[in-house]
Amino acid sequence: MSDAPWLTIVGIGEDGIDGLTAASQAALSVAEVIMGPPRHLDLVVNAPLTTSVPAGTKHIPWPVPFADGLPVLEKLRGQRVVVLASGDPFWFGAGSVIARHFKAHEWVALPGVSCFALAAARMGWALDKTICEGLHAAPFSRLKPDLAPGVQIIATLRDGDAVNALAAYLTTTGFGASSLTIMEHLGGPSERISTATAANLKGSFDHPVCAAIHAAGDGPSLPKSTGLPDDTFANDGQITKRPVRAITLSTLAPLPREHLWDIGGGSGSIALEWLLAHPTTTATTIEPRADRADRIRQNADNLGVAHRLSVIQGAAPDALTPLAAPDAIFVGGGLSENLLTAIVAVPARLVVNAVTLEGEALLSACQAQHGGDLMRIALAQSKPLGSKRGWAASYPVVQWSLSR
């Protein structure tokens, strides 16, 4: 078989074949099979320039769920195949999934203009200063880390019904004053653009649709520093408090694409702040109590990072055996000699916090044997003392960290 690509991924917009580049039209003109969502196939089949597509070309609707289409596509190997996708297939689109599934020499991509570029052009927004989100298959909580007054966001939406659901989400989170510009059939002959505040949005909308959000309101926003307010996380008191959490995250030092084990999750605050540090970080948290594990999942949902967090209900070290290797490990609960022995054997950065004398003794022994840094964190807050004020000290935290 020739090494020439048999598969061409073509990005198509609402303007159909007329809006395609010469290269994309040429790919369609020699295609034996065209595969894509029914809406995209209709743009080709019903196009005025029907001579651009051979009369005998086979059209195959891409099935739902999306993954079911990959085996179908595999069986077409060796034929001249065009897969149609929306706009730029590699921006919240199908392109990257297909590219991962096939060898590099098998495919070529001819992207079109993304809906993000079209929406930014309609709004007059600088795209490099605009947050772009794909919410067609993701919860609205993905917006939470970026919602703050003045922020500009362009988001794709699942369907027309999702427009009002988005407005309701913004309103319930305190951002009902946000301006929403709803763009239907963007770039095509049926394009329609309407604007309203989230709190006042009404009406019905057609797919495909995206929204430009100019955030406004007095809802809570997430700071971009470590050490978020404690009430950011639902908890039963089992939480690494903000000052200690800030120090702990600084010591863990998350980097893009790194994975964390958070052992003894509690409220999940350490793992969740790790995930908020960068959109490519991932984490696994291990928590023995079912109620706390459920609370961690809910906190992750609320903060829009659930898709990058795995919650394991179980106790370490036994629960660690099947897990993918981490880049960093944090221990905030369940500290024992067996656990320390297990994690020291893992080639990852370690940060372990202890509040008991027994835990402090274990960490002191580990530092003497393995090196690293031992730090005692002692905090106090002012509180009323009779008619005056005094310092109320918290239990000191001993932190052992080992970089390698």
PDB file of N, CA and C in Angstrom, residues 24-66:
ATOM      1  N   SER A  24      -9.335  21.827  -0.274  1.00  0.00           N
ATOM      2  CA  SER A  24     -10.434  21.042   0.292  1.00  0.00           C
ATOM      3  C   SER A  24     -11.428  20.631  -0.785  1.00  0.00           C
ATOM      4  N   GLN A  25     -11.731  21.539  -1.713  1.00  0.00           N
ATOM      5  CA  GLN A  25     -12.637  21.185  -2.811  1.00  0.00           C
ATOM      6  C   GLN A  25     -12.026  20.107  -3.692  1.00  0.00           C
ATOM      7  N   ALA A  26     -10.721  20.175  -3.879  1.00  0.00           N
ATOM      8  CA  ALA A  26     -10.048  19.161  -4.687  1.00  0.00           C
ATOM      9  C   ALA A  26     -10.134  17.793  -4.013  1.00  0.00           C
ATOM     10  N   ALA A  27      -9.988  17.752  -2.683  1.00  0.00           N
ATOM     11  CA  ALA A  27     -10.093  16.484  -1.960  1.00  0.00           C
ATOM     12  C   ALA A  27     -11.486  15.888  -2.119  1.00  0.00           C
ATOM     13  N   LEU A  28     -12.511  16.736  -2.041  1.00  0.00           N
ATOM     14  CA  LEU A  28     -13.877  16.261  -2.232  1.00  0.00           C
ATOM     15  C   LEU A  28     -14.107  15.765  -3.657  1.00  0.00           C
ATOM     16  N   SER A  29     -13.456  16.388  -4.616  1.00  0.00           N
ATOM     17  CA  SER A  29     -13.702  16.056  -6.025  1.00  0.00           C
ATOM     18  C   SER A  29     -13.191  14.680  -6.410  1.00  0.00           C
ATOM     19  N   VAL A  30     -12.289  14.113  -5.605  1.00  0.00           N
ATOM     20  CA  VAL A  30     -11.761  12.774  -5.911  1.00  0.00           C
ATOM     21  C   VAL A  30     -12.136  11.756  -4.846  1.00  0.00           C
ATOM     22  N   ALA A  31     -12.979  12.160  -3.894  1.00  0.00           N
ATOM     23  CA  ALA A  31     -13.325  11.267  -2.781  1.00  0.00           C
ATOM     24  C   ALA A  31     -14.193  10.109  -3.254  1.00  0.00           C
ATOM     25  N   GLU A  32     -13.846   8.915  -2.779  1.00  0.00           N
ATOM     26  CA  GLU A  32     -14.699   7.749  -3.001  1.00  0.00           C
ATOM     27  C   GLU A  32     -15.732   7.620  -1.881  1.00  0.00           C
ATOM     28  N   VAL A  33     -15.350   8.094  -0.698  1.00  0.00           N
ATOM     29  CA  VAL A  33     -16.243   8.049   0.464  1.00  0.00           C
ATOM     30  C   VAL A  33     -16.144   9.381   1.197  1.00  0.00           C
ATOM     31  N   ILE A  34     -17.282   9.929   1.581  1.00  0.00           N
ATOM     32  CA  ILE A  34     -17.317  11.116   2.449  1.00  0.00           C
ATOM     33  C   ILE A  34     -18.055  10.717   3.714  1.00  0.00           C
ATOM     34  N   MET A  35     -17.418  10.934   4.849  1.00  0.00           N
ATOM     35  CA  MET A  35     -17.987  10.552   6.133  1.00  0.00           C
ATOM     36  C   MET A  35     -18.054  11.778   7.027  1.00  0.00           C
ATOM     37  N   GLY A  36     -19.142  11.936   7.739  1.00  0.00           N
ATOM     38  CA  GLY A  36     -19.268  13.074   8.636  1.00  0.00           C
ATOM     39  C   GLY A  36     -20.643  13.113   9.266  1.00  0.00           C
ATOM     40  N   PRO A  37     -20.864  14.030  10.207  1.00  0.00           N
ATOM     41  CA  PRO A  37     -22.185  14.187  10.805  1.00  0.00           C
ATOM     42  C   PRO A  37     -23.221  14.509   9.727  1.00  0.00           C
ATOM     43  N   PRO A  38     -24.472  14.096   9.917  1.00  0.00           N
ATOM     44  CA  PRO A  38     -25.504  14.345   8.894  1.00  0.00           C
ATOM     45  C   PRO A  38     -25.585  15.804   8.461  1.00  0.00           C
ATOM     46  N   ARG A  39     -25.419  16.734   9.397  1.00  0.00           N
ATOM     47  CA  ARG A  39     -25.505  18.157   9.041  1.00  0.00           C
ATOM     48  C   ARG A  39     -24.416  18.539   8.051  1.00  0.00           C
ATOM     49  N   HIS A  40     -23.221  18.026   8.255  1.00  0.00           N
ATOM     50  CA  HIS A  40     -22.126  18.340   7.348  1.00  0.00           C
ATOM     51  C   HIS A  40     -22.312  17.654   6.000  1.00  0.00           C
ATOM     52  N   LEU A  41     -22.807  16.439   6.017  1.00  0.00           N
ATOM     53  CA  LEU A  41     -23.077  15.756   4.756  1.00  0.00           C
ATOM     54  C   LEU A  41     -24.116  16.518   3.939  1.00  0.00           C
ATOM     55  N   ASP A  42     -25.116  17.063   4.624  1.00  0.00           N
ATOM     56  CA  ASP A  42     -26.144  17.840   3.920  1.00  0.00           C
ATOM     57  C   ASP A  42     -25.543  19.068   3.244  1.00  0.00           C
ATOM     58  N   LEU A  43     -24.545  19.686   3.887  1.00  0.00           N
ATOM     59  CA  LEU A  43     -23.905  20.857   3.289  1.00  0.00           C
ATOM     60  C   LEU A  43     -23.228  20.514   1.967  1.00  0.00           C
ATOM     61  N   VAL A  44     -22.785  19.257   1.861  1.00  0.00           N
ATOM     62  CA  VAL A  44     -22.111  18.813   0.639  1.00  0.00           C
ATOM     63  C   VAL A  44     -23.119  18.313  -0.393  1.00  0.00           C
ATOM     64  N   VAL A  45     -24.041  17.469   0.056  1.00  0.00           N
ATOM     65  CA  VAL A  45     -25.005  16.853  -0.864  1.00  0.00           C
ATOM     66  C   VAL A  45     -25.916  17.905  -1.489  1.00  0.00           C
ATOM     67  N   ASN A  46     -26.331  18.884  -0.685  1.00  0.00           N
ATOM     68  CA  ASN A  46     -27.281  19.892  -1.156  1.00  0.00           C
ATOM     69  C   ASN A  46     -26.609  21.159  -1.668  1.00  0.00           C
ATOM     70  N   ALA A  47     -25.286  21.098  -1.858  1.00  0.00           N
ATOM     71  CA  ALA A  47     -24.560  22.296  -2.297  1.00  0.00           C
ATOM     72  C   ALA A  47     -24.879  22.612  -3.745  1.00  0.00           C
ATOM     73  N   PRO A  48     -24.914  23.912  -4.076  1.00  0.00           N
ATOM     74  CA  PRO A  48     -25.133  24.294  -5.482  1.00  0.00           C
ATOM     75  C   PRO A  48     -24.058  23.737  -6.410  1.00  0.00           C
ATOM     76  N   LEU A  49     -22.819  23.659  -5.896  1.00  0.00           N
ATOM     77  CA  LEU A  49     -21.712  23.185  -6.738  1.00  0.00           C
ATOM     78  C   LEU A  49     -21.608  21.668  -6.659  1.00  0.00           C
ATOM     79  N   THR A  50     -22.664  20.976  -7.074  1.00  0.00           N
ATOM     80  CA  THR A  50     -22.689  19.524  -6.957  1.00  0.00           C
ATOM     81  C   THR A  50     -21.614  18.852  -7.792  1.00  0.00           C
ATOM     82  N   THR A  51     -21.106  19.538  -8.814  1.00  0.00           N
ATOM     83  CA  THR A  51     -20.049  18.942  -9.632  1.00  0.00           C
ATOM     84  C   THR A  51     -18.744  18.806  -8.860  1.00  0.00           C
ATOM     85  N   SER A  52     -18.650  19.443  -7.676  1.00  0.00           N
ATOM     86  CA  SER A  52     -17.436  19.320  -6.880  1.00  0.00           C
ATOM     87  C   SER A  52     -17.309  17.942  -6.257  1.00  0.00           C
ATOM     88  N   VAL A  53     -18.404  17.185  -6.182  1.00  0.00           N
ATOM     89  CA  VAL A  53     -18.406  15.862  -5.576  1.00  0.00           C
ATOM     90  C   VAL A  53     -18.865  14.859  -6.623  1.00  0.00           C
ATOM     91  N   PRO A  54     -18.078  13.827  -6.900  1.00  0.00           N
ATOM     92  CA  PRO A  54     -18.474  12.838  -7.905  1.00  0.00           C
ATOM     93  C   PRO A  54     -19.826  12.215  -7.581  1.00  0.00           C
ATOM     94  N   ALA A  55     -20.587  11.919  -8.605  1.00  0.00           N
ATOM     95  CA  ALA A  55     -21.939  11.394  -8.416  1.00  0.00           C
ATOM     96  C   ALA A  55     -21.931  10.054  -7.687  1.00  0.00           C
ATOM     97  N   GLY A  56     -20.902   9.254  -7.879  1.00  0.00           N
ATOM     98  CA  GLY A  56     -20.883   7.933  -7.264  1.00  0.00           C
ATOM     99  C   GLY A  56     -20.266   7.885  -5.884  1.00  0.00           C
ATOM    100  N   THR A  57     -19.922   9.033  -5.326  1.00  0.00           N
ATOM    101  CA  THR A  57     -19.292   9.060  -3.996  1.00  0.00           C
ATOM    102  C   THR A  57     -20.256   8.553  -2.929  1.00  0.00           C
ATOM    103  N   LYS A  58     -19.751   7.678  -2.061  1.00  0.00           N
ATOM    104  CA  LYS A  58     -20.566   7.118  -0.985  1.00  0.00           C
ATOM    105  C   LYS A  58     -20.563   8.066   0.209  1.00  0.00           C
ATOM    106  N   HIS A  59     -21.731   8.295   0.805  1.00  0.00           N
ATOM    107  CA  HIS A  59     -21.845   9.163   1.978  1.00  0.00           C
ATOM    108  C   HIS A  59     -22.200   8.318   3.198  1.00  0.00           C
ATOM    109  N   ILE A  60     -21.395   8.432   4.247  1.00  0.00           N
ATOM    110  CA  ILE A  60     -21.611   7.650   5.469  1.00  0.00           C
ATOM    111  C   ILE A  60     -21.793   8.606   6.648  1.00  0.00           C
ATOM    112  N   PRO A  61     -22.965   8.619   7.284  1.00  0.00           N
ATOM    113  CA  PRO A  61     -23.150   9.454   8.486  1.00  0.00           C
ATOM    114  C   PRO A  61     -22.276   8.952   9.631  1.00  0.00           C
ATOM    115  N   TRP A  62     -21.617   9.878  10.317  1.00  0.00           N
ATOM    116  CA  TRP A  62     -20.803   9.484  11.483  1.00  0.00           C
ATOM    117  C   TRP A  62     -21.754   9.139  12.626  1.00  0.00           C
ATOM    118  N   PRO A  63     -21.572   7.943  13.225  1.00  0.00           N
ATOM    119  CA  PRO A  63     -22.518   7.526  14.269  1.00  0.00           C
ATOM    120  C   PRO A  63     -22.296   8.247  15.590  1.00  0.00           C
ATOM    121  N   VAL A  64     -23.278   8.106  16.468  1.00  0.00           N
ATOM    122  CA  VAL A  64     -23.207   8.609  17.838  1.00  0.00           C
ATOM    123  C   VAL A  64     -23.300   7.407  18.770  1.00  0.00           C
ATOM    124  N   PRO A  65     -22.409   7.276  19.784  1.00  0.00           N
ATOM    125  CA  PRO A  65     -21.354   8.218  20.159  1.00  0.00           C
ATOM    126  C   PRO A  65     -20.200   8.249  19.151  1.00  0.00           C
ATOM    127  N   PHE A  66     -19.390   9.291  19.249  1.00  0.00           N
ATOM    128  CA  PHE A  66     -18.347   9.556  18.262  1.00  0.00           C
ATOM    129  C   PHE A  66     -17.397   8.376  18.117  1.00  0.00           C
TER     130      PHE A  66
END
